[in-house]
PDB file of C-alpha atoms in Angstrom:
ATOM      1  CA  UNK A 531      74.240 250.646  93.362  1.00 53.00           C
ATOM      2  CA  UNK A 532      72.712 252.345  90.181  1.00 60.00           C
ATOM      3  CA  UNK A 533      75.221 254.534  88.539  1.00 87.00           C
ATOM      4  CA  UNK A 534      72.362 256.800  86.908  1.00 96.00           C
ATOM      5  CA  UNK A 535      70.300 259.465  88.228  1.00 96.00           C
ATOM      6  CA  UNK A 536      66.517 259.604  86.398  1.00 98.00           C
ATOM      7  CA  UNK A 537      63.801 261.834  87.022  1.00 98.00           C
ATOM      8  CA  UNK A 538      60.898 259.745  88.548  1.00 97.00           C
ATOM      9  CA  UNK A 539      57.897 260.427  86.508  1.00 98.00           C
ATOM     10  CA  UNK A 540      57.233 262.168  83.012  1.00 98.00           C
ATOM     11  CA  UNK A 541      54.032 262.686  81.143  1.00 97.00           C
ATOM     12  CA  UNK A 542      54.000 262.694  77.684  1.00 97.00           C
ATOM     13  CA  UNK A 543      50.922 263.471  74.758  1.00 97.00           C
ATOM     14  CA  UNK A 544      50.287 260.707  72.435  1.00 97.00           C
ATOM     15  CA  UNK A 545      51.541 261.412  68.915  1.00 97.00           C
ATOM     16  CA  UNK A 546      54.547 263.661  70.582  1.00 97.00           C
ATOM     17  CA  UNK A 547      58.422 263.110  70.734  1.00 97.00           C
ATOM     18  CA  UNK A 548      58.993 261.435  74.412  1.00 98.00           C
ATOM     19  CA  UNK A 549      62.387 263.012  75.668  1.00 98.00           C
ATOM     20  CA  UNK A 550      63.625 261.126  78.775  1.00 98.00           C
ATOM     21  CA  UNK A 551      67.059 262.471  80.891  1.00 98.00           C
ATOM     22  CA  UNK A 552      69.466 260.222  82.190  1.00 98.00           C
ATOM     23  CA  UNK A 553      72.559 261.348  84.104  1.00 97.00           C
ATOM     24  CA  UNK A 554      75.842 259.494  84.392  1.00 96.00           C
ATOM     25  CA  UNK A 555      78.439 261.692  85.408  1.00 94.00           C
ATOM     26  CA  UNK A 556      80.710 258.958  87.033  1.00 93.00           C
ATOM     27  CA  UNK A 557      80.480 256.679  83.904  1.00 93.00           C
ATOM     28  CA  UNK A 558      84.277 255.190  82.925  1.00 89.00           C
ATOM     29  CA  UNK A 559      85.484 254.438  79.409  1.00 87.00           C
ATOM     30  CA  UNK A 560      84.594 251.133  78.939  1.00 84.00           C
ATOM     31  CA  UNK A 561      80.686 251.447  79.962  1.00 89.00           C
ATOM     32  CA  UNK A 562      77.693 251.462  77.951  1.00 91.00           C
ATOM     33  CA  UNK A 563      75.172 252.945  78.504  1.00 93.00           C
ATOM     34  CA  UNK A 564      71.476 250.466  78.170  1.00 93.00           C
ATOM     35  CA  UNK A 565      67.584 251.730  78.054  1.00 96.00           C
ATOM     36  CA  UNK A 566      65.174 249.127  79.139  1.00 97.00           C
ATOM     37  CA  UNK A 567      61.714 249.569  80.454  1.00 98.00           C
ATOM     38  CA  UNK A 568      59.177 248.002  81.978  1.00 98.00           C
ATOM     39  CA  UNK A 569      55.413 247.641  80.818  1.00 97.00           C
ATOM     40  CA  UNK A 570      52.988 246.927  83.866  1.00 92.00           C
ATOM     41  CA  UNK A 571      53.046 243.193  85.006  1.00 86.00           C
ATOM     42  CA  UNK A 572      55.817 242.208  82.221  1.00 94.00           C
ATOM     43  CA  UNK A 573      59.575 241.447  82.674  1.00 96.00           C
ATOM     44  CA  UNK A 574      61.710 244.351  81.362  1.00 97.00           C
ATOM     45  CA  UNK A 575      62.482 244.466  77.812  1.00 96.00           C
ATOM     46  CA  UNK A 576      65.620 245.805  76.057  1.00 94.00           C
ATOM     47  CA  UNK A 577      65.328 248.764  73.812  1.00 96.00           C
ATOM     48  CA  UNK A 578      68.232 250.267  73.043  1.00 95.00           C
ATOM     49  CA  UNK A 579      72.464 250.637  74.227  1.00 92.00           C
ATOM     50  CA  UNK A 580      75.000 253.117  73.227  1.00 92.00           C
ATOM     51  CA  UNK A 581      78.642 253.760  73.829  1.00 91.00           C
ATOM     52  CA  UNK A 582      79.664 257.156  72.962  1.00 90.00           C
ATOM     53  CA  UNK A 583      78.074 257.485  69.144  1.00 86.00           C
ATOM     54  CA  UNK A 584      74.476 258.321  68.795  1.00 93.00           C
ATOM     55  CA  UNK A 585      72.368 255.199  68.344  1.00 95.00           C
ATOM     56  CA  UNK A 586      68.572 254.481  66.226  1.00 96.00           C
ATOM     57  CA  UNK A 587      66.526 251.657  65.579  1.00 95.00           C
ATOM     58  CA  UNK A 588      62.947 250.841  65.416  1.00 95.00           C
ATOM     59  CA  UNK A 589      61.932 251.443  68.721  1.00 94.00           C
ATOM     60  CA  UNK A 590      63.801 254.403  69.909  1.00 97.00           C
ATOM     61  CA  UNK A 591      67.012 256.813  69.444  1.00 98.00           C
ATOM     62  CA  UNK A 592      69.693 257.637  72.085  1.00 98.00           C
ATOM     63  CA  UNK A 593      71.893 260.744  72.055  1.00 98.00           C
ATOM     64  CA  UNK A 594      75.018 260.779  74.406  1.00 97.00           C
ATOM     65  CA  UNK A 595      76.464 263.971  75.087  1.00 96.00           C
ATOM     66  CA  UNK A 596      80.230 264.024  73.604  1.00 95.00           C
ATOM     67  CA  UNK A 597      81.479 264.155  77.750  1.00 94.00           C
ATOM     68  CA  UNK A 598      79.242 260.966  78.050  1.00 95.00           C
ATOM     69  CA  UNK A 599      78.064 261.926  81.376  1.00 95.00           C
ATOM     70  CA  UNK A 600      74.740 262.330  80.432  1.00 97.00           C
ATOM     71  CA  UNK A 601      72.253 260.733  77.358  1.00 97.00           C
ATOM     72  CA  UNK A 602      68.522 261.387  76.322  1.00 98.00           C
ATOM     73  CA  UNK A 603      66.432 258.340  74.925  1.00 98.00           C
ATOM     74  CA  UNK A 604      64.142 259.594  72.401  1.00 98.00           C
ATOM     75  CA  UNK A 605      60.306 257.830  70.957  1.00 98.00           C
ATOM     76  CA  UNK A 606      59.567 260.089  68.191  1.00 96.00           C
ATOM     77  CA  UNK A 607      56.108 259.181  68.055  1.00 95.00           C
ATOM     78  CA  UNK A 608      54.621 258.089  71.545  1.00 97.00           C
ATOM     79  CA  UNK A 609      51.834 256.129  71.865  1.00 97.00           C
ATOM     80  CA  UNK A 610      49.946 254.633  75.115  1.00 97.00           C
ATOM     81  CA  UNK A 611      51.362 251.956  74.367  1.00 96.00           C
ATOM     82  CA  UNK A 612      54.620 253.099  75.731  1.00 97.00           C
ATOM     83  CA  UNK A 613      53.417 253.806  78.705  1.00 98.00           C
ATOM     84  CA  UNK A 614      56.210 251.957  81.450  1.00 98.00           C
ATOM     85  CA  UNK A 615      58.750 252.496  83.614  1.00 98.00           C
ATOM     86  CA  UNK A 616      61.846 253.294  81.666  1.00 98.00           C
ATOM     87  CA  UNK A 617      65.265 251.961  82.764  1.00 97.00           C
ATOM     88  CA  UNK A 618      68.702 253.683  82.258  1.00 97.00           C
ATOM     89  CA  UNK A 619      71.597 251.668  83.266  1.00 95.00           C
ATOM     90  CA  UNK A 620      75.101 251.820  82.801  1.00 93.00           C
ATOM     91  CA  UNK A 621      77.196 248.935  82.387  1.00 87.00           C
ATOM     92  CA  UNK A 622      80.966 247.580  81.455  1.00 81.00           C
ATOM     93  CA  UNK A 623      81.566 245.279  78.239  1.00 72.00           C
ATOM     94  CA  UNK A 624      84.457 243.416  80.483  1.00 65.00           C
ATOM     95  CA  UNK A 625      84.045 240.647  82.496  1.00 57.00           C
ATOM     96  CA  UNK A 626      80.862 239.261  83.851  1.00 61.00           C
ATOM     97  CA  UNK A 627      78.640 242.189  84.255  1.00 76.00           C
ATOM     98  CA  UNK A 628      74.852 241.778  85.015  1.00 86.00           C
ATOM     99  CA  UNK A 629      72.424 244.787  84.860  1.00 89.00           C
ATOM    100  CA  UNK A 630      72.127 246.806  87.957  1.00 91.00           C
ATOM    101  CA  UNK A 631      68.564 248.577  87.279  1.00 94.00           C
ATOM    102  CA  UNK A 632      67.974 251.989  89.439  1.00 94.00           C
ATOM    103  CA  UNK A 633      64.180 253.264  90.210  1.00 94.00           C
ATOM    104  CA  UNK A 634      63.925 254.359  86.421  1.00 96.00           C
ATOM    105  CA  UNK A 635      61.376 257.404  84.984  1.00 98.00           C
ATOM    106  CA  UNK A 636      57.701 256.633  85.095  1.00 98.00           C
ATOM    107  CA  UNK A 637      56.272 257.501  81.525  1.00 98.00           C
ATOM    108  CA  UNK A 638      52.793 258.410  80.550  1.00 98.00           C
ATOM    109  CA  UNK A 639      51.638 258.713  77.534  1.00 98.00           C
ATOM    110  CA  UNK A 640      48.037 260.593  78.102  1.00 97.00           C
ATOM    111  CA  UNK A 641      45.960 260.871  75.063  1.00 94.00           C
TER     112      UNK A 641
ATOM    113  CA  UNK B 135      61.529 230.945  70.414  1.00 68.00           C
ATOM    114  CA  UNK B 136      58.862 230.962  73.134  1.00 82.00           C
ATOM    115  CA  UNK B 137      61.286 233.431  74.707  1.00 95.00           C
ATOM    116  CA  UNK B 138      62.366 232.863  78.887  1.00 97.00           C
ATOM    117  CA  UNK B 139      59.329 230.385  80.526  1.00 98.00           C
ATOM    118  CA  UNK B 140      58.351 230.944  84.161  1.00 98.00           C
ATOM    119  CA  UNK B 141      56.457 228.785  86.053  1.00 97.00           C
ATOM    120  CA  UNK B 142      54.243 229.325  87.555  1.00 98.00           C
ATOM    121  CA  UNK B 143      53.050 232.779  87.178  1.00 97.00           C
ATOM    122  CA  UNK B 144      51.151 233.191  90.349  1.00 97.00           C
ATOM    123  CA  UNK B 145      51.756 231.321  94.231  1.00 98.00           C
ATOM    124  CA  UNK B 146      50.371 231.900  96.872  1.00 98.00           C
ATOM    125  CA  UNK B 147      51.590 229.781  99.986  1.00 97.00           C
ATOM    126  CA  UNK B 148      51.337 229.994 103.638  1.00 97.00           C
ATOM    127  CA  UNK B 149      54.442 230.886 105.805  1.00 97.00           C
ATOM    128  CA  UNK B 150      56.941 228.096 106.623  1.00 97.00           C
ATOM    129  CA  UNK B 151      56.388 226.585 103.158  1.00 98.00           C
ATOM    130  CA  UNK B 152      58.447 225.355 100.476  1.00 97.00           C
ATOM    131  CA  UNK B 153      58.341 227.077  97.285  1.00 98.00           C
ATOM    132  CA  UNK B 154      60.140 226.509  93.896  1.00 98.00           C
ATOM    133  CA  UNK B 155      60.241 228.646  91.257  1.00 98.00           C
ATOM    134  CA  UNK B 156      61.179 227.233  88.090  1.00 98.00           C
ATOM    135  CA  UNK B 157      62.552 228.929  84.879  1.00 98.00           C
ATOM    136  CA  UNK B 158      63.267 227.395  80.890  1.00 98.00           C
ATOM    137  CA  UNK B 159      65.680 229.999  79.667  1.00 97.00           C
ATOM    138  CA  UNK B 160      66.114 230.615  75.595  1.00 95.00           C
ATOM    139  CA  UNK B 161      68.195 227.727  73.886  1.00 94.00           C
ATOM    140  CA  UNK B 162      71.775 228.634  73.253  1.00 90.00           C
ATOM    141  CA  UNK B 163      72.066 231.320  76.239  1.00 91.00           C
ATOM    142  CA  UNK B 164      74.584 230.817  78.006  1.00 88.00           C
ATOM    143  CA  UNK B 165      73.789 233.436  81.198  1.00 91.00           C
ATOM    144  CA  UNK B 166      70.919 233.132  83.536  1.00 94.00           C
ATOM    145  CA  UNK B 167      70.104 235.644  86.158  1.00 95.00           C
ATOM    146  CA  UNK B 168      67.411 235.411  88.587  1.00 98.00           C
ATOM    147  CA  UNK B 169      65.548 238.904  89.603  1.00 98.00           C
ATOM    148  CA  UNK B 170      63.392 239.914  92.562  1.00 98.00           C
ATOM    149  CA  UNK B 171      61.219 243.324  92.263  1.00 97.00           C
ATOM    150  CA  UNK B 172      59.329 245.026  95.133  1.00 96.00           C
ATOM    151  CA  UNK B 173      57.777 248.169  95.661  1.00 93.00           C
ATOM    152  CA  UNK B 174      60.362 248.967  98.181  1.00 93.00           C
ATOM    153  CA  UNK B 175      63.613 247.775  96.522  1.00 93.00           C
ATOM    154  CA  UNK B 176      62.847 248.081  92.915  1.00 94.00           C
ATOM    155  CA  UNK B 177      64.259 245.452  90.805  1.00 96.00           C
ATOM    156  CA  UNK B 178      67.165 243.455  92.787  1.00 96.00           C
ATOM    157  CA  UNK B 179      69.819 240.711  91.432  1.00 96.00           C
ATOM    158  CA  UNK B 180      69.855 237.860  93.223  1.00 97.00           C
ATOM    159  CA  UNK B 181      71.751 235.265  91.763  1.00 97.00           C
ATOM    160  CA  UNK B 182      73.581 234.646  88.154  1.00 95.00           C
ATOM    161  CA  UNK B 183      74.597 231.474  86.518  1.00 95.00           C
ATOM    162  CA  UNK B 184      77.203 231.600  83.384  1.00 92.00           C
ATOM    163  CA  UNK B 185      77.264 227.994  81.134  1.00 93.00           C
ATOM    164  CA  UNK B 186      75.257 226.290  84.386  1.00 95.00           C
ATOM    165  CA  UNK B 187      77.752 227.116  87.226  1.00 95.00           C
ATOM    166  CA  UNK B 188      76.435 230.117  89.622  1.00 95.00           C
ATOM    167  CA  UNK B 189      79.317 233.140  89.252  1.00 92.00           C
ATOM    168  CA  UNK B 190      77.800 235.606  91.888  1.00 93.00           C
ATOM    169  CA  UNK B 191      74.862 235.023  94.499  1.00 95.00           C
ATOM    170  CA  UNK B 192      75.747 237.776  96.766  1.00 94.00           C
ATOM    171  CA  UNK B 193      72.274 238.832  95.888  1.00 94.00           C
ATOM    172  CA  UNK B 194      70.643 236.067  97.543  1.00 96.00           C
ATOM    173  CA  UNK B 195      68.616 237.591 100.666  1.00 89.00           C
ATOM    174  CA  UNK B 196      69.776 234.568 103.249  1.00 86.00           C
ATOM    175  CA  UNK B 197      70.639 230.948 103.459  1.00 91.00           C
ATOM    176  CA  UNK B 198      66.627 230.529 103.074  1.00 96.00           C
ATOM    177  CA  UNK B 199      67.207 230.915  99.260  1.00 97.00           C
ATOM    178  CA  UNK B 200      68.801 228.621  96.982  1.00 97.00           C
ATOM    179  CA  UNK B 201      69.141 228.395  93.276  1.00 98.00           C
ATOM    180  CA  UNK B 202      70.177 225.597  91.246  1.00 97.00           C
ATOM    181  CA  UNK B 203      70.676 225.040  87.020  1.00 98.00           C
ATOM    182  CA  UNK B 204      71.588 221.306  86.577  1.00 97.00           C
ATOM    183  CA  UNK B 205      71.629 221.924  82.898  1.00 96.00           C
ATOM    184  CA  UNK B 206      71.235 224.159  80.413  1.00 95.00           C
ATOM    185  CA  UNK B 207      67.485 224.417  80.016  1.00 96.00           C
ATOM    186  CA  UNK B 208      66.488 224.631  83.534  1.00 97.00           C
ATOM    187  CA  UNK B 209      66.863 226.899  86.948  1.00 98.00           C
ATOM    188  CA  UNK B 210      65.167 226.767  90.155  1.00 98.00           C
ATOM    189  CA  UNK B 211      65.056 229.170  92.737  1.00 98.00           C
ATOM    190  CA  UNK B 212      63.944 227.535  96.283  1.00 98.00           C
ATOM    191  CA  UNK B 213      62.694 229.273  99.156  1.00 98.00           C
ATOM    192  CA  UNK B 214      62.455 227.389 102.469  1.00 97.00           C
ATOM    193  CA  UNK B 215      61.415 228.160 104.817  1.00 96.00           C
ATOM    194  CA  UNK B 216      59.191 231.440 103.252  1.00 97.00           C
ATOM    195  CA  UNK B 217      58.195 234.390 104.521  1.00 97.00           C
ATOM    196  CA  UNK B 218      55.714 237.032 104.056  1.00 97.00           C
ATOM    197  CA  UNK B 219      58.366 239.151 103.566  1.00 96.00           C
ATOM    198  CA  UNK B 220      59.596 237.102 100.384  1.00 97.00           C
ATOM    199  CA  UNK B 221      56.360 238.392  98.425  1.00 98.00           C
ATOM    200  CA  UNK B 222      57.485 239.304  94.871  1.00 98.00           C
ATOM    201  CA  UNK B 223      58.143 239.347  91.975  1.00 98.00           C
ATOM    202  CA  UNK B 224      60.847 236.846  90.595  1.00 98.00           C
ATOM    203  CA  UNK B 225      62.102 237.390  86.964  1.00 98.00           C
ATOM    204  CA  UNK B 226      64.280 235.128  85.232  1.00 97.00           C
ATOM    205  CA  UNK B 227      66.255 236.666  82.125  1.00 95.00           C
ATOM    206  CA  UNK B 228      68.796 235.235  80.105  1.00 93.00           C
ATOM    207  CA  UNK B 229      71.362 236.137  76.970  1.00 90.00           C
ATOM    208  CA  UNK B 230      74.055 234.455  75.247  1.00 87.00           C
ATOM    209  CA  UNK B 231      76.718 236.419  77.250  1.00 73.00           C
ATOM    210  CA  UNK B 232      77.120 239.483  79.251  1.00 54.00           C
ATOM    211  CA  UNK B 233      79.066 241.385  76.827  1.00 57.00           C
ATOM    212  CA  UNK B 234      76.325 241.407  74.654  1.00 58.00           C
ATOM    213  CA  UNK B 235      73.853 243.995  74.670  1.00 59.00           C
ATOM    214  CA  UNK B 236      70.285 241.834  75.246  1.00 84.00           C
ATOM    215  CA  UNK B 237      68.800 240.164  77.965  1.00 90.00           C
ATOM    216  CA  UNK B 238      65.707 238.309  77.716  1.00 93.00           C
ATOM    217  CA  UNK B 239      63.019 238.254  80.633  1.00 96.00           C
ATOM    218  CA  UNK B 240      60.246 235.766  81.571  1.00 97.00           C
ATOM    219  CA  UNK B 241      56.840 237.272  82.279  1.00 97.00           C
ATOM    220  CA  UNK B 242      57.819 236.377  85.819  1.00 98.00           C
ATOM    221  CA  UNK B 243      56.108 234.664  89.062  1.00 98.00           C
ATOM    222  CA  UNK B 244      53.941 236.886  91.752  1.00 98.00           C
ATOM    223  CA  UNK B 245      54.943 235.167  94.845  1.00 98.00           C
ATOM    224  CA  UNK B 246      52.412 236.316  97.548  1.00 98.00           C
ATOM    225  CA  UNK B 247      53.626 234.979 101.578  1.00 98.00           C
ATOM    226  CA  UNK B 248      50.369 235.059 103.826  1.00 97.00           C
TER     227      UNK B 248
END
């Protein structure tokens, strides 16, 4: 079962910050916590993972709140291109650990 | 890299057939997992594969499924006999391990039952 709790849908202006929630209250020391998401009729694709330090690249930044139980995945600049379902999943860097995906947040980007 | 290959992207098939689906995942990964996504279930694991042996298949629905990787460039996920109910979508992904923080998905096969 998904560890994370997502709200289902979000809308979003293009050209605006894109703030999605994710909580993971139950989340143990030695998980990480992953964004991927999902563009219509395409395989999920990876965007960003974080374990208790804030984390930036090109795509996106993640901010984990210093009890961990909860993060926000940030697109500065959101365009309708990044319209998708947005997966936050939490997972341990031991053993052989696939991703367990939950029902994710539905983003639109309107113009 | 052409990234994870599915083929092929569409089936359609009548109930009580045969059906393979067939993925090429990226040279040098070691992990390949096999997905299923409906409307009802979301996206589901169904079977995982670490250096060509299969670690954890509890996923798989029933005995009607089988997947196989007889080397390291090549899965197949079988269903016989299907079932309407088996109408998908079946992702393949792999990555070099699951410690590390990608995995790579095909553009996946819509497998419609009728």
């Amino acid at each position: 079962d998904a560890k994370t709790t997502q709200p289902p849908s979000m809308d979003c202006a293009e050209g605006r910050a894109a703030n999605l929630p994710c909580n993971h209250s139950t989340i143990s020391g030695n998980e990480y916590v992953y964004w991927y998401r999902q563009i219509h009729s395409q395989g999920p694709q990876y965007i960003i993972h974080g374990l208790k330090n804030n984390e930036t690249n090109e795509m996106a930044s993640l901010i984990i709140t210093e009890d961990r139980k909860s993060s926000t995945l940030i697109l500065p600049h959101a365009t309708l291109r990044d319209t998708a379902v947005y997966y936050c999943i939490v997972r341990a860097h031991s053993g052989n650990t696939p991703l367990v995906f939950g029902k994710g947040t539905r983003l639109s980007v309107i113009a | 890299d052409a990234g994870v290959i599915q083929s092929p992207r569409h089936e359609v098939t009548e109930m009580g057939q045969e059906v393979t689906l067939r993925c090429k995942p990226i040279s040098g990964h070691d992990y390949l997992f096999w997905y299923r996504q409906t409307m009802m279930r979301g996206l589901e694991l169904l079977i995982y594969f670490n250096n060509n042996v299969p670690i954890d298949d509890s996923g798989m629905p029933e005995d009607r499924f089988s997947a196989k990787m007889p080397n390291a460039s090549f899965s197949t996920l079988k269903i016989q006999p299907s079932e309407p109910r088996d109408s998908a979508v079946y992702f393949c992904a792999s990555s070099r391990q699951a410690l590390v923080s990608e995995a790579f998905f095909g553009q996946g096969t819509r497998l419609t039952v009728v």
